[in-house]
mmCIF file of C-alpha atoms in Angstrom:
data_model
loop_
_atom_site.group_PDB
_atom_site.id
_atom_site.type_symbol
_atom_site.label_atom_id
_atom_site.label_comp_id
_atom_site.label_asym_id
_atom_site.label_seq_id
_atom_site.Cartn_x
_atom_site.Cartn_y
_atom_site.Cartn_z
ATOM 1 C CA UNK A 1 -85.175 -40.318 27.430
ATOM 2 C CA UNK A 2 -81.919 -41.414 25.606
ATOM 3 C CA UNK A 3 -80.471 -44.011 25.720
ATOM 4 C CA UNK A 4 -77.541 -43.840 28.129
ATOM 5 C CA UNK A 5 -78.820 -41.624 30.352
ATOM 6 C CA UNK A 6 -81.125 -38.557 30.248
ATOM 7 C CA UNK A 7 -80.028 -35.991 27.756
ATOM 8 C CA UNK A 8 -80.388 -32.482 27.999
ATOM 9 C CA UNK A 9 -83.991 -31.264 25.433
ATOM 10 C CA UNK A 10 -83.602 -28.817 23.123
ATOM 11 C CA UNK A 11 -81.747 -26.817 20.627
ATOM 12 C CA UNK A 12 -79.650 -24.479 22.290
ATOM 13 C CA UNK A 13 -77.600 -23.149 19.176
ATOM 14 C CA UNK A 14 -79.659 -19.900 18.926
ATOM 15 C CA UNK A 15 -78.157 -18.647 22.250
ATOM 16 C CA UNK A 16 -74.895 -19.106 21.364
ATOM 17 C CA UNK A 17 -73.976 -17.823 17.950
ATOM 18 C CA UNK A 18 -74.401 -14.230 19.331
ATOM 19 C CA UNK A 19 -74.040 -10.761 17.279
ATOM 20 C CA UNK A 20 -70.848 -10.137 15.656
ATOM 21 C CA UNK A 21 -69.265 -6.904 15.765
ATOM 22 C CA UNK A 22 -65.874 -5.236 15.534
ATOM 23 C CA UNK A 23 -64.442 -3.294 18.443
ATOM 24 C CA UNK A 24 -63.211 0.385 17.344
ATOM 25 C CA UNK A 25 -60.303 0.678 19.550
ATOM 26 C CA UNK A 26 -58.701 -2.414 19.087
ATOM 27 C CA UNK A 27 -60.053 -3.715 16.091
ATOM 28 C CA UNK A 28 -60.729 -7.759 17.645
ATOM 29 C CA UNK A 29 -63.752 -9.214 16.396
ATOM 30 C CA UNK A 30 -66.219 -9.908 18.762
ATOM 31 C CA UNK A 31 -68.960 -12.001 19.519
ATOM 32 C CA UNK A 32 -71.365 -10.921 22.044
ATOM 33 C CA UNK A 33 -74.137 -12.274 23.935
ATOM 34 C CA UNK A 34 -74.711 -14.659 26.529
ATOM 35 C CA UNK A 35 -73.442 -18.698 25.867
ATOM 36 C CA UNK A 36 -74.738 -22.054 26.803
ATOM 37 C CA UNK A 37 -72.116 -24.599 26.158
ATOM 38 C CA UNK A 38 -71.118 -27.549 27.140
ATOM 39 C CA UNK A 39 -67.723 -29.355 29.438
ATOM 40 C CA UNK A 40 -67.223 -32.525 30.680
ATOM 41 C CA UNK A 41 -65.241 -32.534 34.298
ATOM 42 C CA UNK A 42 -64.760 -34.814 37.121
ATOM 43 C CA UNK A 43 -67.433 -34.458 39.383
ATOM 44 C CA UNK A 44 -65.118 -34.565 42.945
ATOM 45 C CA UNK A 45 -64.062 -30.975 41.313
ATOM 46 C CA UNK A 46 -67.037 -29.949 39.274
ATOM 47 C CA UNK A 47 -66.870 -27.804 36.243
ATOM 48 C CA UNK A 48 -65.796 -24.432 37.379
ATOM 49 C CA UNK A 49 -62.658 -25.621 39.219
ATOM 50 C CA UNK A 50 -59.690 -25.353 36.554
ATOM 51 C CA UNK A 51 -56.057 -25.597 37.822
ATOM 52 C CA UNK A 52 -54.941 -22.189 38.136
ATOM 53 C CA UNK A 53 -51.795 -21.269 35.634
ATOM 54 C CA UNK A 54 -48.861 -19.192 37.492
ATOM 55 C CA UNK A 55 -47.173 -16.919 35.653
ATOM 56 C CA UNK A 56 -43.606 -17.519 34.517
ATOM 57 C CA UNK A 57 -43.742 -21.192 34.131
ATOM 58 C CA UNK A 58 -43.397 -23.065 31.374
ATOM 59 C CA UNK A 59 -46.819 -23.308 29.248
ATOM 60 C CA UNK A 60 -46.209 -26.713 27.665
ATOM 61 C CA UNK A 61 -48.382 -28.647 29.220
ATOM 62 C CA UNK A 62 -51.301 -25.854 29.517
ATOM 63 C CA UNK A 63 -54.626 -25.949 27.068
ATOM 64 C CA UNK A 64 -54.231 -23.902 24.107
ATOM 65 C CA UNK A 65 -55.711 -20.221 25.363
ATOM 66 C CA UNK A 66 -54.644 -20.401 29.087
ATOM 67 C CA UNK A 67 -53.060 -17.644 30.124
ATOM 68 C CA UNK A 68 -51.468 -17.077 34.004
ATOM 69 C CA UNK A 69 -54.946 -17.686 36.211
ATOM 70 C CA UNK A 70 -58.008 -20.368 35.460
ATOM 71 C CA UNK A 71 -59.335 -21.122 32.084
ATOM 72 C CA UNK A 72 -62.095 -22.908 31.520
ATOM 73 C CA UNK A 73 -63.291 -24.482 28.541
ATOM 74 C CA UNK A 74 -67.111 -25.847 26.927
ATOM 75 C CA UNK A 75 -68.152 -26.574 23.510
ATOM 76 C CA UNK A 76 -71.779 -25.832 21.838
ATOM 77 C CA UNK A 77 -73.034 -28.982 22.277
ATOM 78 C CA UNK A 78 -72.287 -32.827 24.137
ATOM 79 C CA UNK A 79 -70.778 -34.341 21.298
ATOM 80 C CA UNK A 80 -68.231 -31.669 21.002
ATOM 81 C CA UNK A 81 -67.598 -31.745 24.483
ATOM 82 C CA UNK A 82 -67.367 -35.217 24.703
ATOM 83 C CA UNK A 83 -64.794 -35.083 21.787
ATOM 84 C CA UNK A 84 -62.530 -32.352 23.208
ATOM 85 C CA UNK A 85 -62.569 -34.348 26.373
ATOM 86 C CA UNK A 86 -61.360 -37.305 24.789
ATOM 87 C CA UNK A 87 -58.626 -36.310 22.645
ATOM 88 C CA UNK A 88 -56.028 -37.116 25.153
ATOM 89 C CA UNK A 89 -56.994 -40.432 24.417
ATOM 90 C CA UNK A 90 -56.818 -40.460 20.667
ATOM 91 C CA UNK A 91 -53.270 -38.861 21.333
ATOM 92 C CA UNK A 92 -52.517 -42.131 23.590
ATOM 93 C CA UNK A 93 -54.021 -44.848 20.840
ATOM 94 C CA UNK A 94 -51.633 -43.271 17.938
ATOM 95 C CA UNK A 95 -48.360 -43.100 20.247
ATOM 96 C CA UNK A 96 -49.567 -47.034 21.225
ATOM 97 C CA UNK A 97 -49.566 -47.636 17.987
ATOM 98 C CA UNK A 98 -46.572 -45.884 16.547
ATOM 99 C CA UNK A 99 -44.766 -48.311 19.212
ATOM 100 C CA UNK A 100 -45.871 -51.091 17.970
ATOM 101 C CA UNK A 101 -45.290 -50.782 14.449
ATOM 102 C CA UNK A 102 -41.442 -49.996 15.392
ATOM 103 C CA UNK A 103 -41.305 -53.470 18.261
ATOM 104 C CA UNK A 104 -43.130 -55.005 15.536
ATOM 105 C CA UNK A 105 -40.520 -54.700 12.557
ATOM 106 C CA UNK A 106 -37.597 -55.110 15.181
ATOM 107 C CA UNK A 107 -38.967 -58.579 16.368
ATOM 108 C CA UNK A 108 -40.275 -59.243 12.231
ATOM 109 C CA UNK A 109 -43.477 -60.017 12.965
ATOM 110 C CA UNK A 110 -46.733 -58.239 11.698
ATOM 111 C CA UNK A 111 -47.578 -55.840 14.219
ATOM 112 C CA UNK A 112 -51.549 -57.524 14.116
ATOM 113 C CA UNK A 113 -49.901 -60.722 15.241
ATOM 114 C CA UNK A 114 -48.000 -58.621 18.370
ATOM 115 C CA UNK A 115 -51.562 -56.635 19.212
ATOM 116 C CA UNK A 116 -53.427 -59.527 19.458
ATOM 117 C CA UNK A 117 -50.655 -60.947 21.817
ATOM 118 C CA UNK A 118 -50.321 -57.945 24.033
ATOM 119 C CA UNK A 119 -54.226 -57.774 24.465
ATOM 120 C CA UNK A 120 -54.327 -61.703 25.165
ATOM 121 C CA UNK A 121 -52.094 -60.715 27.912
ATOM 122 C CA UNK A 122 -54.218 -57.380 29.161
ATOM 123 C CA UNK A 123 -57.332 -59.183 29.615
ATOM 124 C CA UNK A 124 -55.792 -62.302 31.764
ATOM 125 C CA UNK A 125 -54.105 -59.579 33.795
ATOM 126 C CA UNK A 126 -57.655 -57.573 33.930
ATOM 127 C CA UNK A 127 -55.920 -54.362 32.369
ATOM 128 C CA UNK A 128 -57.320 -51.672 29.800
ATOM 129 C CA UNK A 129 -55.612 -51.309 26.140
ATOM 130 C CA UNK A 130 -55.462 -48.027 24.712
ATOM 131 C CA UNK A 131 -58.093 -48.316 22.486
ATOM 132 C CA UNK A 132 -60.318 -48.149 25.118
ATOM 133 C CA UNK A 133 -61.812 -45.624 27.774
ATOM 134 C CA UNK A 134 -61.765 -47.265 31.626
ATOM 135 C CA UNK A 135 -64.645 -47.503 33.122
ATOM 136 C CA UNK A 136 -63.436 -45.428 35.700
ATOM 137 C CA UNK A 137 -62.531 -42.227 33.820
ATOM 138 C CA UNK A 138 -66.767 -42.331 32.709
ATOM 139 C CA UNK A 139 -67.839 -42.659 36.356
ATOM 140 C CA UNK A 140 -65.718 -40.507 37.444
ATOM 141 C CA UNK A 141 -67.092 -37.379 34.901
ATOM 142 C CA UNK A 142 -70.442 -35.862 34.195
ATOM 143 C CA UNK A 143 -71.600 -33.384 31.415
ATOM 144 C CA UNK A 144 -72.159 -30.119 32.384
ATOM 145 C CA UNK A 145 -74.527 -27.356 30.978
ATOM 146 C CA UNK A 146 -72.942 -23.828 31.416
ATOM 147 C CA UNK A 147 -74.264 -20.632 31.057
ATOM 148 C CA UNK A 148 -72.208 -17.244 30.860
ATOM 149 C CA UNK A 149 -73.349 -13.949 31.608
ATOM 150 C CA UNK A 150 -73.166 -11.130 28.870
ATOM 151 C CA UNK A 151 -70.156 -9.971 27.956
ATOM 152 C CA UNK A 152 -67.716 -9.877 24.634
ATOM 153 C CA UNK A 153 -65.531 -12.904 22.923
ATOM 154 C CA UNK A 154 -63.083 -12.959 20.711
ATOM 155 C CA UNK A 155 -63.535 -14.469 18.221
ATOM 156 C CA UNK A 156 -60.139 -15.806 17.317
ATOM 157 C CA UNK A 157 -60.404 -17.306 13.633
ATOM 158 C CA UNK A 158 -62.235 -14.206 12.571
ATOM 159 C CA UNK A 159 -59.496 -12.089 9.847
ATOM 160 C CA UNK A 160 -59.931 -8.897 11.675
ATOM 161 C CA UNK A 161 -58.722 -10.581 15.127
ATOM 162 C CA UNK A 162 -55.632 -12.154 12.968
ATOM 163 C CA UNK A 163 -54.990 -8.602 11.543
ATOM 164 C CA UNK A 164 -55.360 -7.418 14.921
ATOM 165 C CA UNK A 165 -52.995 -9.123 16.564
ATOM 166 C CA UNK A 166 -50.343 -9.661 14.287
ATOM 167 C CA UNK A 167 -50.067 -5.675 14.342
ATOM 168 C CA UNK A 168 -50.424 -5.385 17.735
ATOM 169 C CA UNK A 169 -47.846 -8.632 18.762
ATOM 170 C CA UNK A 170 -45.790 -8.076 16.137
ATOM 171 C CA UNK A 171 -42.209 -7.969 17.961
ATOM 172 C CA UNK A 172 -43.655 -11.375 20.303
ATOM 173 C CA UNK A 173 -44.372 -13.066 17.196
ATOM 174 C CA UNK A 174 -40.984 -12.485 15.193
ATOM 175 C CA UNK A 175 -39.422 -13.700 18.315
ATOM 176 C CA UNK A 176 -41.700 -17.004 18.272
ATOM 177 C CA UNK A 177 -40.589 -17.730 14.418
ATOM 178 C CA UNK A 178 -44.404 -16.125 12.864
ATOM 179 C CA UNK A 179 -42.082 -12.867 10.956
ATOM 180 C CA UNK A 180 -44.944 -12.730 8.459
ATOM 181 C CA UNK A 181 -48.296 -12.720 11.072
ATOM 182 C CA UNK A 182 -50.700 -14.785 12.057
ATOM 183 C CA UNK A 183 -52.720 -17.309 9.766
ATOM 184 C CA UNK A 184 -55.677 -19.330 11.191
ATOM 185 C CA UNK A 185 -52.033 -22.305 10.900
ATOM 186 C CA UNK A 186 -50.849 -20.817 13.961
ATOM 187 C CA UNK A 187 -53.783 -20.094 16.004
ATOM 188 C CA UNK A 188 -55.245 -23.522 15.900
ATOM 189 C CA UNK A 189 -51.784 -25.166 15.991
ATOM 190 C CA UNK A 190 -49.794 -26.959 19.422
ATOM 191 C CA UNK A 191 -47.531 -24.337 20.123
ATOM 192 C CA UNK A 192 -48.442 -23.471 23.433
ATOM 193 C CA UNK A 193 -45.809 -20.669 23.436
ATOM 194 C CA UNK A 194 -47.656 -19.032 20.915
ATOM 195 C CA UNK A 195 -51.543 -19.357 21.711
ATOM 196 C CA UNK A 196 -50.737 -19.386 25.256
ATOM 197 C CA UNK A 197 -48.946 -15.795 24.340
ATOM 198 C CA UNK A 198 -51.720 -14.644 22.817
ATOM 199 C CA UNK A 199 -54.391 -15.732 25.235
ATOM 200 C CA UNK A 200 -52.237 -13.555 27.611
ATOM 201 C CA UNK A 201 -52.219 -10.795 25.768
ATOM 202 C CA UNK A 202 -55.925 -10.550 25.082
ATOM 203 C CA UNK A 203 -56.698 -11.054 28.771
ATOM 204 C CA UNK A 204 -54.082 -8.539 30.863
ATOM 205 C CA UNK A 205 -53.722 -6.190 28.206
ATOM 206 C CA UNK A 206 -57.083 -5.192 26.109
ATOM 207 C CA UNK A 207 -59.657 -2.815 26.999
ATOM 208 C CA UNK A 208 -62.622 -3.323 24.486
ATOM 209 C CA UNK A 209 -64.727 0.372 22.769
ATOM 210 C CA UNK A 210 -67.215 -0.052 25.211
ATOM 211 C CA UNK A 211 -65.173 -0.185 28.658
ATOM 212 C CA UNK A 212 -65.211 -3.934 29.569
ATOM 213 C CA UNK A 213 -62.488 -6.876 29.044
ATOM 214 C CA UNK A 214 -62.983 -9.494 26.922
ATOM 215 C CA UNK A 215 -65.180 -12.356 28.541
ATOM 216 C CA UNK A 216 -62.524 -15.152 26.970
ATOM 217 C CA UNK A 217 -62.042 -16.772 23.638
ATOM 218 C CA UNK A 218 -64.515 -18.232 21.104
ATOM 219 C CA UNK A 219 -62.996 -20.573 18.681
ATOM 220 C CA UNK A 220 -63.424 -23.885 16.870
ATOM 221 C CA UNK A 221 -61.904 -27.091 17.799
ATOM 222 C CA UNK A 222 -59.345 -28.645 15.693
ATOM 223 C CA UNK A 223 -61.487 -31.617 15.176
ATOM 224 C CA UNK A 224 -63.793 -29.275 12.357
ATOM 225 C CA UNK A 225 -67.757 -29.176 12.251
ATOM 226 C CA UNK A 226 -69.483 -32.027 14.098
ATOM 227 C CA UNK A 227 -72.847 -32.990 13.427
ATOM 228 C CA UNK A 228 -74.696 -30.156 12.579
ATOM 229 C CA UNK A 229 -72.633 -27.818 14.857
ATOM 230 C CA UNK A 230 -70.123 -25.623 14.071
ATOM 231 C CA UNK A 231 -67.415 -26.665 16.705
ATOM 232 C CA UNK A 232 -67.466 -24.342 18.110
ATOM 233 C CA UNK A 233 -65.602 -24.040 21.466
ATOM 234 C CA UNK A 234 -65.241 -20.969 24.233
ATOM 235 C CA UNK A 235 -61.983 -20.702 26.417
ATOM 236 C CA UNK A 236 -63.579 -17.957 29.191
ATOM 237 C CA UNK A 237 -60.759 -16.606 31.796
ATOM 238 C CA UNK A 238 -61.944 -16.746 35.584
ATOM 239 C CA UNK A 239 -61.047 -12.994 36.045
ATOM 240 C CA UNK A 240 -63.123 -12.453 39.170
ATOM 241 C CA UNK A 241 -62.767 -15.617 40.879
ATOM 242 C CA UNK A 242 -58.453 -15.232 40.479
ATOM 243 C CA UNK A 243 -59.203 -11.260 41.882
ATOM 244 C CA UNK A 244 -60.430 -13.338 45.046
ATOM 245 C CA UNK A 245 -64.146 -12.611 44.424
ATOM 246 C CA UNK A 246 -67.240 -15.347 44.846
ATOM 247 C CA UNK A 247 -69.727 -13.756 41.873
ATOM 248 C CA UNK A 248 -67.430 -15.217 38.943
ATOM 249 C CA UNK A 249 -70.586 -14.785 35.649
ATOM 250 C CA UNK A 250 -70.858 -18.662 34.943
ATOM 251 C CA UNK A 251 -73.004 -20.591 36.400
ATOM 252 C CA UNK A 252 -73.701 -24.988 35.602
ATOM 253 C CA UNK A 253 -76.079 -27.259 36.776
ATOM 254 C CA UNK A 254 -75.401 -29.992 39.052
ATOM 255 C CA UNK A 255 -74.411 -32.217 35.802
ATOM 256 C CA UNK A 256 -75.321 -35.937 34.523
ATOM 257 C CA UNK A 257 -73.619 -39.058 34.832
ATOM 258 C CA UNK A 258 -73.563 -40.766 31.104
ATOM 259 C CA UNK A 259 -73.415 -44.594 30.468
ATOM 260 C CA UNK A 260 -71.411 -45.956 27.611
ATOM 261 C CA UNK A 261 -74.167 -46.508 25.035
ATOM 262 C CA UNK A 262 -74.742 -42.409 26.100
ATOM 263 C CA UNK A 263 -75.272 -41.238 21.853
ATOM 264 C CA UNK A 264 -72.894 -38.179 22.257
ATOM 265 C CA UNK A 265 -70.278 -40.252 24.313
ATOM 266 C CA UNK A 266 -70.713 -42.725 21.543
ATOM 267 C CA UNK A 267 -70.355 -40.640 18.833
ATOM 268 C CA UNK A 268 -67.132 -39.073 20.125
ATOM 269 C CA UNK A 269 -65.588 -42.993 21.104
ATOM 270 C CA UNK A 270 -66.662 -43.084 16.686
ATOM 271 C CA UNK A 271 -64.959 -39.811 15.936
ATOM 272 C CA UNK A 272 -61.459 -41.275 18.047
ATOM 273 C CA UNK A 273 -62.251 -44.732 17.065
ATOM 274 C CA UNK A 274 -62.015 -45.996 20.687
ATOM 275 C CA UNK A 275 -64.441 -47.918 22.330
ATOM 276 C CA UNK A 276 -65.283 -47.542 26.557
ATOM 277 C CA UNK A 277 -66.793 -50.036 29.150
#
């Protein structure tokens, strides 16, 4: 047992490289096989209930390869689950402290002086600084173990998928300022109008060589390689739940509560330098 909580045994990176081949008719790289990753989700809506996207709405706030129906995502392993899920707080700790520095140099003090102030004054009143993960977003999660059916991925950072689609979206992407096609820049990058665009593309309009749709998206998280992983990361596309059907090909277990001191929790509070209670 870990410390934590119970971890989950074994090496499960074998089942979820997959074979890599390249599809005739549209020329997407592919990965295919079945996947075991990894998502962290609130456990009053569980890991296979993703808000659904509707279609001619503004994609701003949406993950990166939503497109109009549910998306779900999971990373190869806890750590890089546990980091994807906590980004929106590393977001929250740099716009904290971008605030500070400014309120800092406007009142001409050092802006360690006005932390240490502001934090006095969060603990008397029993509130959370940014730096740190409330209790209540932890107990409120568990880590889930998923496991997809067969089918096909794209696998998005691969050259022949970037070749691919910058021929085939070649009008959409002059119009969303990429004239010269797409690098792995704009794939991994925050315009939402863009991936979001893509995503879209490669689930209502592509019919692989051997009949089927693609099964989602495999890519690698902005973060880079964590551990001995490749961060690697899956965005899959809820097809048959959205077409009103119950036999959507995922499946999870019932998931674990983690404590603090969990070692893939911690090492993703490490990665954001954040700490959690």
């Amino acid at each position: 047992m870990q410390a934590g909580g119970r971890g989950y045994g074994g090496d499960d990176r074998r089942r979820i490289r997959g074979v890599r081949r390249q599809c005739t008719v549209t020329g997407l790289s592919l990965v295919e096989g079945p996947v075991v990753a990894y998502r962290v989700a609130r456990a009053s809506y569980g890991p296979l209930d993703p808000p659904r996207r509707q279609p001619d709405t503004d994609p701003a706030g949406w993950s990166r390869f939503d497109a109009p129906g549910r998306t779900i995502y999971a990373a190869e392993d806890e750590a890089a689950a546990f980091i994807e899920a906590l980004s929106w707080a590393r977001q929250d700790v740099a716009e904290h402290r971008k605030t500070l520095a400014k309120t800092a140099a406007f009142l001409g003090i050092p802006v360690q002086e006005l932390t240490e102030s502001i934090e006095e004054e969060w603990l008397r009143n029993s509130s959370m600084a940014p730096s740190w993960v409330p209790t209540v977003w932890r107990q409120g999660r568990r880590i889930y173990r998923l496991t997809f059916e067969h089918g096909s991925w794209v696998d998005i950072t691969h050259s022949d998928t970037l070749h691919a689609l910058s021929t085939a979206l070649k009008t959409d992407l002059e119009m969303l300022g990429v004239p010269l096609g797409l690098t792995l820049s704009e794939v991994t990058s925050a315009n939402r109008l863009l991936t979001t665009r893509i995503a879209t593309w490669l689930r209502e309009k592509v019919t692989l060589d051997n009949g089927t749709q693609p099964a989602g998206i495999r890519f690698q998280t902005k973060h880079g390689r964590i551990g001995a992983g490749q961060g690697l990361c899956w965005a899959y596309w809820m097809r048959r739940r959205d077409a009103g059907l119950t036999d959507e090909r995922v499946t999870a277990d019932a998931g674990r509560p983690f404590e603090s001191n969990y070692p893939p929790y911690m090492k993703a509070l490490e990665f954001h330098n954040i700490s959690s209670r």
